[in-house]
Amino acid sequence: MVNPPYPVLDDLIEMIGQAGFHLAEIEASEGAAGNISVCMRWPVDPRNRFPVEEEFILPQAVPELAGATFIVSGSGRRLRELRQDPAVHLACLTVNEGGETAKLFTAYNRRFERVTSEFNSHLAVHYDQMTATDTNFHAVVHAQPLHLTYLSHIPRYQDEKYLNQHLLRWQPETIINLPEGIGFIPFMLPGSQDLMAANVTCLREHRIVIWSKHGVMARSDISVKRAADRVEYAETAAKYEYLNLQIGEIGEGLSPEEVRTICSTFNVEQNIF
Ligand SMILES: [Zn+2]
């Protein structure tokens, strides 16, 4: 939930640019991999930045989001370049009454044909979270962090309990920032209905989910940078785990007792350790 005064369109665009650039800095977005979207319920007039207006059929009906505005990265755009001239890489969508269509706003010199091909997954998560929690803001980030994605190729890390007990043991902050742990979805075809449905369900329980052998999706109802932070916390945990594997697993990590003490001291509810 974002409290007034609400960030203006330019501020949101700038934060998307910074989040995208940082995801590239942490090796979570090679080439044109990864995509970002935010949804807000307060009134936004995108026409100054995005003067070209056309009708857009939404991948699913979202009647409760009528009047809400999305900012979405364009297909094939590089997250590392979003912050330079963001309007050419981003689109704005305002949901029409009934929620089946939207007005798509873009810049005259936009550098993409369509919005990200993962928009169906983004929209489904925004819709599910925003109707379940009544938040007025929601951000979703898809990225492909190297170490997390690599670990998702190793069978024993495909077990959610094993994954979390091994990744959340390296720094006290990890359990505080990801108290529900990292969700895990087995490999599914990118952009498929199956991935979309599993992703929505998994993100009800977790703030970040691994799409096995592909990447992650993270969400936040506070800011797009907070969603990107969740990718970074999880990826840092995976880096520690990778380091430990490489060196013959001599690191002991925080013990379950130590993690439980951290959680009771900082009032973190968790059921991983
Ligand atoms: Zn991807």
mmCIF file of C-alpha atoms and ligand atoms in Angstrom:
data_model
loop_
_atom_site.group_PDB
_atom_site.id
_atom_site.type_symbol
_atom_site.label_atom_id
_atom_site.label_comp_id
_atom_site.label_asym_id
_atom_site.label_seq_id
_atom_site.Cartn_x
_atom_site.Cartn_y
_atom_site.Cartn_z
ATOM 1 C CA MET A 1 0.000 0.000 0.000
ATOM 2 C CA VAL A 2 1.345 3.446 -0.933
ATOM 3 C CA ASN A 3 0.125 6.412 1.125
ATOM 4 C CA PRO A 4 -0.411 9.883 -0.355
ATOM 5 C CA PRO A 5 1.185 11.988 -1.714
ATOM 6 C CA TYR A 6 1.374 9.421 -4.508
ATOM 7 C CA PRO A 7 4.476 9.267 -6.692
ATOM 8 C CA VAL A 8 3.943 10.958 -10.054
ATOM 9 C CA LEU A 9 4.404 9.091 -13.344
ATOM 10 C CA ASP A 10 7.957 10.406 -13.869
ATOM 11 C CA ASP A 11 9.032 9.207 -10.406
ATOM 12 C CA LEU A 12 7.618 5.742 -11.037
ATOM 13 C CA ILE A 13 9.319 5.564 -14.410
ATOM 14 C CA GLU A 14 12.601 6.611 -12.864
ATOM 15 C CA MET A 15 12.311 3.928 -10.161
ATOM 16 C CA ILE A 16 11.569 1.299 -12.826
ATOM 17 C CA GLY A 17 14.702 2.454 -14.667
ATOM 18 C CA GLN A 18 16.832 2.212 -11.526
ATOM 19 C CA ALA A 19 15.455 -1.216 -10.628
ATOM 20 C CA GLY A 20 16.088 -2.482 -14.160
ATOM 21 C CA PHE A 21 19.634 -1.155 -14.191
ATOM 22 C CA HIS A 22 20.403 -2.731 -10.826
ATOM 23 C CA LEU A 23 19.007 -6.113 -11.894
ATOM 24 C CA ALA A 24 21.446 -6.000 -14.804
ATOM 25 C CA GLU A 25 24.281 -4.999 -12.435
ATOM 26 C CA ILE A 26 23.714 -8.134 -10.322
ATOM 27 C CA GLU A 27 23.723 -10.351 -13.419
ATOM 28 C CA ALA A 28 20.003 -11.010 -13.287
ATOM 29 C CA SER A 29 19.190 -9.692 -16.753
ATOM 30 C CA GLU A 30 21.439 -10.602 -19.669
ATOM 31 C CA GLY A 31 20.543 -9.211 -23.108
ATOM 32 C CA ALA A 32 16.810 -8.557 -23.207
ATOM 33 C CA ALA A 33 15.985 -11.050 -20.436
ATOM 34 C CA GLY A 34 13.673 -9.910 -17.659
ATOM 35 C CA ASN A 35 10.689 -7.582 -17.515
ATOM 36 C CA ILE A 36 9.043 -5.190 -15.087
ATOM 37 C CA SER A 37 5.552 -3.879 -14.480
ATOM 38 C CA VAL A 38 3.754 -1.833 -11.845
ATOM 39 C CA CYS A 39 0.050 -1.254 -11.257
ATOM 40 C CA MET A 40 -1.503 1.672 -9.409
ATOM 41 C CA ARG A 41 -5.053 2.582 -8.589
ATOM 42 C CA TRP A 42 -4.681 6.339 -8.146
ATOM 43 C CA PRO A 43 -5.493 8.490 -11.196
ATOM 44 C CA VAL A 44 -2.622 8.866 -13.662
ATOM 45 C CA ASP A 45 -2.620 10.806 -16.937
ATOM 46 C CA PRO A 46 0.025 9.162 -19.147
ATOM 47 C CA ARG A 47 -0.567 11.275 -22.281
ATOM 48 C CA ASN A 48 2.219 13.760 -21.698
ATOM 49 C CA ARG A 49 4.880 11.045 -21.761
ATOM 50 C CA PHE A 50 2.963 8.514 -23.876
ATOM 51 C CA PRO A 51 0.844 10.426 -26.430
ATOM 52 C CA VAL A 52 0.008 7.558 -28.825
ATOM 53 C CA GLU A 53 -3.270 5.927 -27.791
ATOM 54 C CA GLU A 54 -4.716 2.608 -29.006
ATOM 55 C CA GLU A 55 -7.089 -0.092 -27.790
ATOM 56 C CA PHE A 56 -5.561 -3.164 -26.163
ATOM 57 C CA ILE A 57 -7.245 -6.496 -25.390
ATOM 58 C CA LEU A 58 -6.086 -7.654 -21.968
ATOM 59 C CA PRO A 59 -4.856 -11.279 -21.701
ATOM 60 C CA GLN A 60 -7.493 -11.844 -19.005
ATOM 61 C CA ALA A 61 -10.508 -9.858 -17.789
ATOM 62 C CA VAL A 62 -9.753 -7.821 -14.658
ATOM 63 C CA PRO A 63 -13.075 -6.061 -13.920
ATOM 64 C CA GLU A 64 -12.111 -5.041 -10.372
ATOM 65 C CA LEU A 65 -9.097 -3.161 -11.787
ATOM 66 C CA ALA A 66 -11.148 -0.831 -14.029
ATOM 67 C CA GLY A 67 -9.489 2.592 -13.959
ATOM 68 C CA ALA A 68 -6.156 1.210 -12.706
ATOM 69 C CA THR A 69 -2.959 2.048 -14.619
ATOM 70 C CA PHE A 70 -0.078 -0.260 -15.508
ATOM 71 C CA ILE A 71 3.429 0.683 -16.587
ATOM 72 C CA VAL A 72 5.002 -2.239 -18.470
ATOM 73 C CA SER A 73 8.335 -2.843 -20.184
ATOM 74 C CA GLY A 74 8.245 -3.414 -23.941
ATOM 75 C CA SER A 75 9.047 -6.764 -25.547
ATOM 76 C CA GLY A 76 12.744 -7.174 -26.362
ATOM 77 C CA ARG A 77 13.802 -4.143 -24.304
ATOM 78 C CA ARG A 78 16.942 -4.347 -22.169
ATOM 79 C CA LEU A 79 16.405 -3.726 -18.442
ATOM 80 C CA ARG A 80 19.831 -2.076 -18.253
ATOM 81 C CA GLU A 81 18.694 0.571 -20.765
ATOM 82 C CA LEU A 82 15.311 1.401 -19.219
ATOM 83 C CA ARG A 83 16.642 4.349 -17.291
ATOM 84 C CA GLN A 84 17.965 6.065 -20.425
ATOM 85 C CA ASP A 85 14.969 7.591 -22.176
ATOM 86 C CA PRO A 86 12.476 5.297 -20.378
ATOM 87 C CA ALA A 87 9.431 6.374 -22.375
ATOM 88 C CA VAL A 88 10.726 4.626 -25.519
ATOM 89 C CA HIS A 89 11.067 1.314 -23.626
ATOM 90 C CA LEU A 90 7.855 1.409 -21.559
ATOM 91 C CA ALA A 91 4.105 1.409 -22.189
ATOM 92 C CA CYS A 92 1.231 2.618 -20.027
ATOM 93 C CA LEU A 93 -2.131 0.843 -19.914
ATOM 94 C CA THR A 94 -5.311 2.163 -18.336
ATOM 95 C CA VAL A 95 -7.948 -0.518 -17.761
ATOM 96 C CA ASN A 96 -11.331 0.258 -19.319
ATOM 97 C CA GLU A 97 -14.695 -0.215 -17.612
ATOM 98 C CA GLY A 98 -15.524 -3.951 -17.563
ATOM 99 C CA GLY A 99 -11.837 -4.867 -17.390
ATOM 100 C CA GLU A 100 -11.581 -6.745 -20.695
ATOM 101 C CA THR A 101 -9.707 -4.050 -22.595
ATOM 102 C CA ALA A 102 -7.386 -1.168 -21.841
ATOM 103 C CA LYS A 103 -6.078 1.991 -23.450
ATOM 104 C CA LEU A 104 -2.462 1.455 -24.426
ATOM 105 C CA PHE A 105 -0.355 4.623 -24.319
ATOM 106 C CA THR A 106 3.098 4.734 -25.886
ATOM 107 C CA ALA A 107 5.672 7.255 -27.125
ATOM 108 C CA TYR A 108 5.919 8.206 -30.837
ATOM 109 C CA ASN A 109 9.434 6.783 -30.942
ATOM 110 C CA ARG A 110 8.758 3.594 -28.960
ATOM 111 C CA ARG A 111 11.288 0.841 -29.672
ATOM 112 C CA PHE A 112 8.980 -2.173 -29.384
ATOM 113 C CA GLU A 113 5.999 -3.684 -31.162
ATOM 114 C CA ARG A 114 4.268 -5.272 -28.197
ATOM 115 C CA VAL A 115 4.459 -5.148 -24.405
ATOM 116 C CA THR A 116 6.517 -7.910 -22.770
ATOM 117 C CA SER A 117 5.462 -11.430 -23.731
ATOM 118 C CA GLU A 118 5.312 -12.193 -19.979
ATOM 119 C CA PHE A 119 2.582 -9.576 -19.447
ATOM 120 C CA ASN A 120 0.010 -12.354 -18.977
ATOM 121 C CA SER A 121 1.967 -13.612 -15.943
ATOM 122 C CA HIS A 122 2.444 -10.084 -14.591
ATOM 123 C CA LEU A 123 -1.238 -9.200 -15.004
ATOM 124 C CA ALA A 124 -2.426 -12.405 -13.328
ATOM 125 C CA VAL A 125 -0.231 -11.717 -10.268
ATOM 126 C CA HIS A 126 -1.233 -8.046 -10.049
ATOM 127 C CA TYR A 127 -4.898 -9.004 -10.317
ATOM 128 C CA ASP A 128 -4.676 -11.760 -7.724
ATOM 129 C CA GLN A 129 -2.726 -9.692 -5.198
ATOM 130 C CA MET A 130 -4.601 -6.434 -5.687
ATOM 131 C CA THR A 131 -8.028 -8.023 -5.318
ATOM 132 C CA ALA A 132 -6.928 -10.196 -2.363
ATOM 133 C CA THR A 133 -5.186 -7.435 -0.392
ATOM 134 C CA ASP A 134 -6.889 -4.213 -1.543
ATOM 135 C CA THR A 135 -3.490 -2.584 -2.054
ATOM 136 C CA ASN A 136 -3.427 0.515 -4.273
ATOM 137 C CA PHE A 137 0.020 -0.309 -5.696
ATOM 138 C CA HIS A 138 1.762 -3.456 -6.849
ATOM 139 C CA ALA A 139 5.087 -4.122 -8.583
ATOM 140 C CA VAL A 140 6.234 -7.308 -10.338
ATOM 141 C CA VAL A 141 9.731 -8.092 -11.602
ATOM 142 C CA HIS A 142 10.855 -11.074 -13.683
ATOM 143 C CA ALA A 143 14.613 -11.595 -13.785
ATOM 144 C CA GLN A 144 17.101 -14.367 -14.468
ATOM 145 C CA PRO A 145 19.694 -14.281 -11.675
ATOM 146 C CA LEU A 146 22.628 -16.541 -12.483
ATOM 147 C CA HIS A 147 23.198 -18.449 -9.220
ATOM 148 C CA LEU A 148 19.550 -18.969 -8.257
ATOM 149 C CA THR A 149 18.751 -20.203 -11.722
ATOM 150 C CA TYR A 150 21.797 -22.469 -11.751
ATOM 151 C CA LEU A 151 20.830 -24.053 -8.421
ATOM 152 C CA SER A 152 17.339 -24.736 -9.838
ATOM 153 C CA HIS A 153 19.042 -27.153 -12.275
ATOM 154 C CA ILE A 154 20.354 -29.301 -9.386
ATOM 155 C CA PRO A 155 17.723 -31.883 -8.371
ATOM 156 C CA ARG A 156 18.110 -31.563 -4.585
ATOM 157 C CA TYR A 157 17.476 -27.785 -4.736
ATOM 158 C CA GLN A 158 14.189 -28.453 -6.531
ATOM 159 C CA ASP A 159 12.731 -29.427 -3.143
ATOM 160 C CA GLU A 160 11.360 -26.220 -1.596
ATOM 161 C CA LYS A 161 12.219 -27.154 1.990
ATOM 162 C CA TYR A 162 15.783 -28.176 1.087
ATOM 163 C CA LEU A 163 16.216 -25.060 -1.063
ATOM 164 C CA ASN A 164 15.145 -22.698 1.690
ATOM 165 C CA GLN A 165 16.976 -24.387 4.539
ATOM 166 C CA HIS A 166 20.175 -24.151 2.493
ATOM 167 C CA LEU A 167 19.769 -20.663 1.026
ATOM 168 C CA LEU A 168 18.357 -18.830 4.030
ATOM 169 C CA ARG A 169 21.221 -19.828 6.349
ATOM 170 C CA TRP A 170 23.959 -17.468 5.167
ATOM 171 C CA GLN A 171 22.918 -14.028 6.434
ATOM 172 C CA PRO A 172 20.575 -12.948 9.249
ATOM 173 C CA GLU A 173 18.761 -10.519 6.921
ATOM 174 C CA THR A 174 17.610 -13.188 4.498
ATOM 175 C CA ILE A 175 14.913 -14.716 6.715
ATOM 176 C CA ILE A 176 13.842 -11.216 7.813
ATOM 177 C CA ASN A 177 13.354 -10.090 4.211
ATOM 178 C CA LEU A 178 11.961 -13.393 2.943
ATOM 179 C CA PRO A 179 10.147 -14.893 5.961
ATOM 180 C CA GLU A 180 7.977 -17.129 3.758
ATOM 181 C CA GLY A 181 11.100 -18.316 1.955
ATOM 182 C CA ILE A 182 11.560 -18.652 -1.776
ATOM 183 C CA GLY A 183 8.799 -20.433 -3.698
ATOM 184 C CA PHE A 184 9.687 -23.055 -6.290
ATOM 185 C CA ILE A 185 7.887 -24.018 -9.514
ATOM 186 C CA PRO A 186 9.143 -26.912 -11.663
ATOM 187 C CA PHE A 187 10.107 -26.107 -15.246
ATOM 188 C CA MET A 188 7.181 -24.956 -17.376
ATOM 189 C CA LEU A 189 7.132 -23.449 -20.831
ATOM 190 C CA PRO A 190 7.795 -19.662 -20.727
ATOM 191 C CA GLY A 191 4.617 -17.669 -21.270
ATOM 192 C CA SER A 192 2.379 -20.754 -20.868
ATOM 193 C CA GLN A 193 -0.962 -20.909 -19.044
ATOM 194 C CA ASP A 194 0.497 -23.570 -16.730
ATOM 195 C CA LEU A 195 3.361 -21.305 -15.653
ATOM 196 C CA MET A 196 0.956 -18.397 -15.242
ATOM 197 C CA ALA A 197 -1.380 -20.373 -12.963
ATOM 198 C CA ALA A 198 1.406 -21.953 -10.872
ATOM 199 C CA ASN A 199 3.088 -18.566 -10.523
ATOM 200 C CA VAL A 200 -0.063 -16.870 -9.176
ATOM 201 C CA THR A 201 -0.599 -19.630 -6.612
ATOM 202 C CA CYS A 202 3.038 -19.669 -5.506
ATOM 203 C CA LEU A 203 3.217 -15.861 -5.154
ATOM 204 C CA ARG A 204 0.247 -15.956 -2.756
ATOM 205 C CA GLU A 205 2.540 -17.677 -0.260
ATOM 206 C CA HIS A 206 5.897 -16.152 -1.193
ATOM 207 C CA ARG A 207 7.345 -12.751 -2.126
ATOM 208 C CA ILE A 208 9.633 -14.360 -4.685
ATOM 209 C CA VAL A 209 9.349 -17.567 -6.677
ATOM 210 C CA ILE A 210 11.906 -19.500 -8.740
ATOM 211 C CA TRP A 211 10.755 -20.615 -12.180
ATOM 212 C CA SER A 212 12.954 -23.699 -12.409
ATOM 213 C CA LYS A 213 15.668 -23.609 -15.115
ATOM 214 C CA HIS A 214 14.523 -20.107 -16.141
ATOM 215 C CA GLY A 215 14.574 -17.353 -13.502
ATOM 216 C CA VAL A 216 12.466 -15.717 -10.807
ATOM 217 C CA MET A 217 9.459 -13.491 -10.273
ATOM 218 C CA ALA A 218 9.263 -11.144 -7.281
ATOM 219 C CA ARG A 219 6.514 -8.822 -6.086
ATOM 220 C CA SER A 220 6.081 -5.865 -3.738
ATOM 221 C CA ASP A 221 3.158 -3.673 -2.723
ATOM 222 C CA ILE A 222 5.507 -0.854 -1.701
ATOM 223 C CA SER A 223 7.868 -0.172 -4.599
ATOM 224 C CA VAL A 224 9.444 -1.675 -7.691
ATOM 225 C CA LYS A 225 12.847 -1.282 -6.034
ATOM 226 C CA ARG A 226 11.608 -3.386 -3.104
ATOM 227 C CA ALA A 227 10.638 -6.135 -5.563
ATOM 228 C CA ALA A 228 14.125 -5.918 -7.130
ATOM 229 C CA ASP A 229 15.668 -6.071 -3.624
ATOM 230 C CA ARG A 230 13.918 -9.402 -3.103
ATOM 231 C CA VAL A 231 15.609 -10.745 -6.219
ATOM 232 C CA GLU A 232 18.928 -9.485 -4.851
ATOM 233 C CA TYR A 233 18.464 -11.022 -1.363
ATOM 234 C CA ALA A 234 17.588 -14.392 -2.870
ATOM 235 C CA GLU A 235 20.411 -14.204 -5.423
ATOM 236 C CA THR A 236 22.954 -13.270 -2.737
ATOM 237 C CA ALA A 237 21.835 -16.315 -0.728
ATOM 238 C CA ALA A 238 22.305 -18.473 -3.830
ATOM 239 C CA LYS A 239 25.799 -16.993 -4.339
ATOM 240 C CA TYR A 240 26.783 -18.044 -0.815
ATOM 241 C CA GLU A 241 25.409 -21.506 -1.448
ATOM 242 C CA TYR A 242 27.267 -21.747 -4.768
ATOM 243 C CA LEU A 243 30.471 -20.562 -3.087
ATOM 244 C CA ASN A 244 30.052 -23.192 -0.394
ATOM 245 C CA LEU A 245 29.467 -25.965 -2.955
ATOM 246 C CA GLN A 246 32.557 -24.900 -4.909
ATOM 247 C CA ILE A 247 34.774 -24.959 -1.855
ATOM 248 C CA GLY A 248 33.659 -28.397 -0.628
ATOM 249 C CA GLU A 249 30.831 -27.312 1.693
ATOM 250 C CA ILE A 250 33.041 -26.293 4.612
ATOM 251 C CA GLY A 251 30.822 -23.337 5.639
ATOM 252 C CA GLU A 252 28.414 -24.195 8.450
ATOM 253 C CA GLY A 253 25.854 -21.430 7.885
ATOM 254 C CA LEU A 254 23.560 -20.152 10.616
ATOM 255 C CA SER A 255 22.226 -23.085 12.656
ATOM 256 C CA PRO A 256 18.444 -23.599 12.846
ATOM 257 C CA GLU A 257 18.649 -22.429 16.490
ATOM 258 C CA GLU A 258 20.463 -19.254 15.462
ATOM 259 C CA VAL A 259 17.867 -18.500 12.776
ATOM 260 C CA ARG A 260 15.053 -19.144 15.275
ATOM 261 C CA THR A 261 16.670 -16.749 17.771
ATOM 262 C CA ILE A 262 16.943 -14.061 15.078
ATOM 263 C CA CYS A 263 13.270 -14.582 14.243
ATOM 264 C CA SER A 264 12.030 -14.435 17.821
ATOM 265 C CA THR A 265 14.114 -11.290 18.479
ATOM 266 C CA PHE A 266 12.852 -9.497 15.360
ATOM 267 C CA ASN A 267 9.286 -10.892 15.555
ATOM 268 C CA VAL A 268 9.575 -12.793 12.288
ATOM 269 C CA GLU A 269 7.090 -15.604 11.803
ATOM 270 C CA GLN A 270 8.552 -18.426 9.762
ATOM 271 C CA ASN A 271 8.209 -22.185 9.428
ATOM 272 C CA ILE A 272 11.371 -23.029 7.473
ATOM 273 C CA PHE A 273 13.756 -23.660 10.407
HETATM 274 ZN ZN ZN B 1 12.552 -14.999 -18.710
#
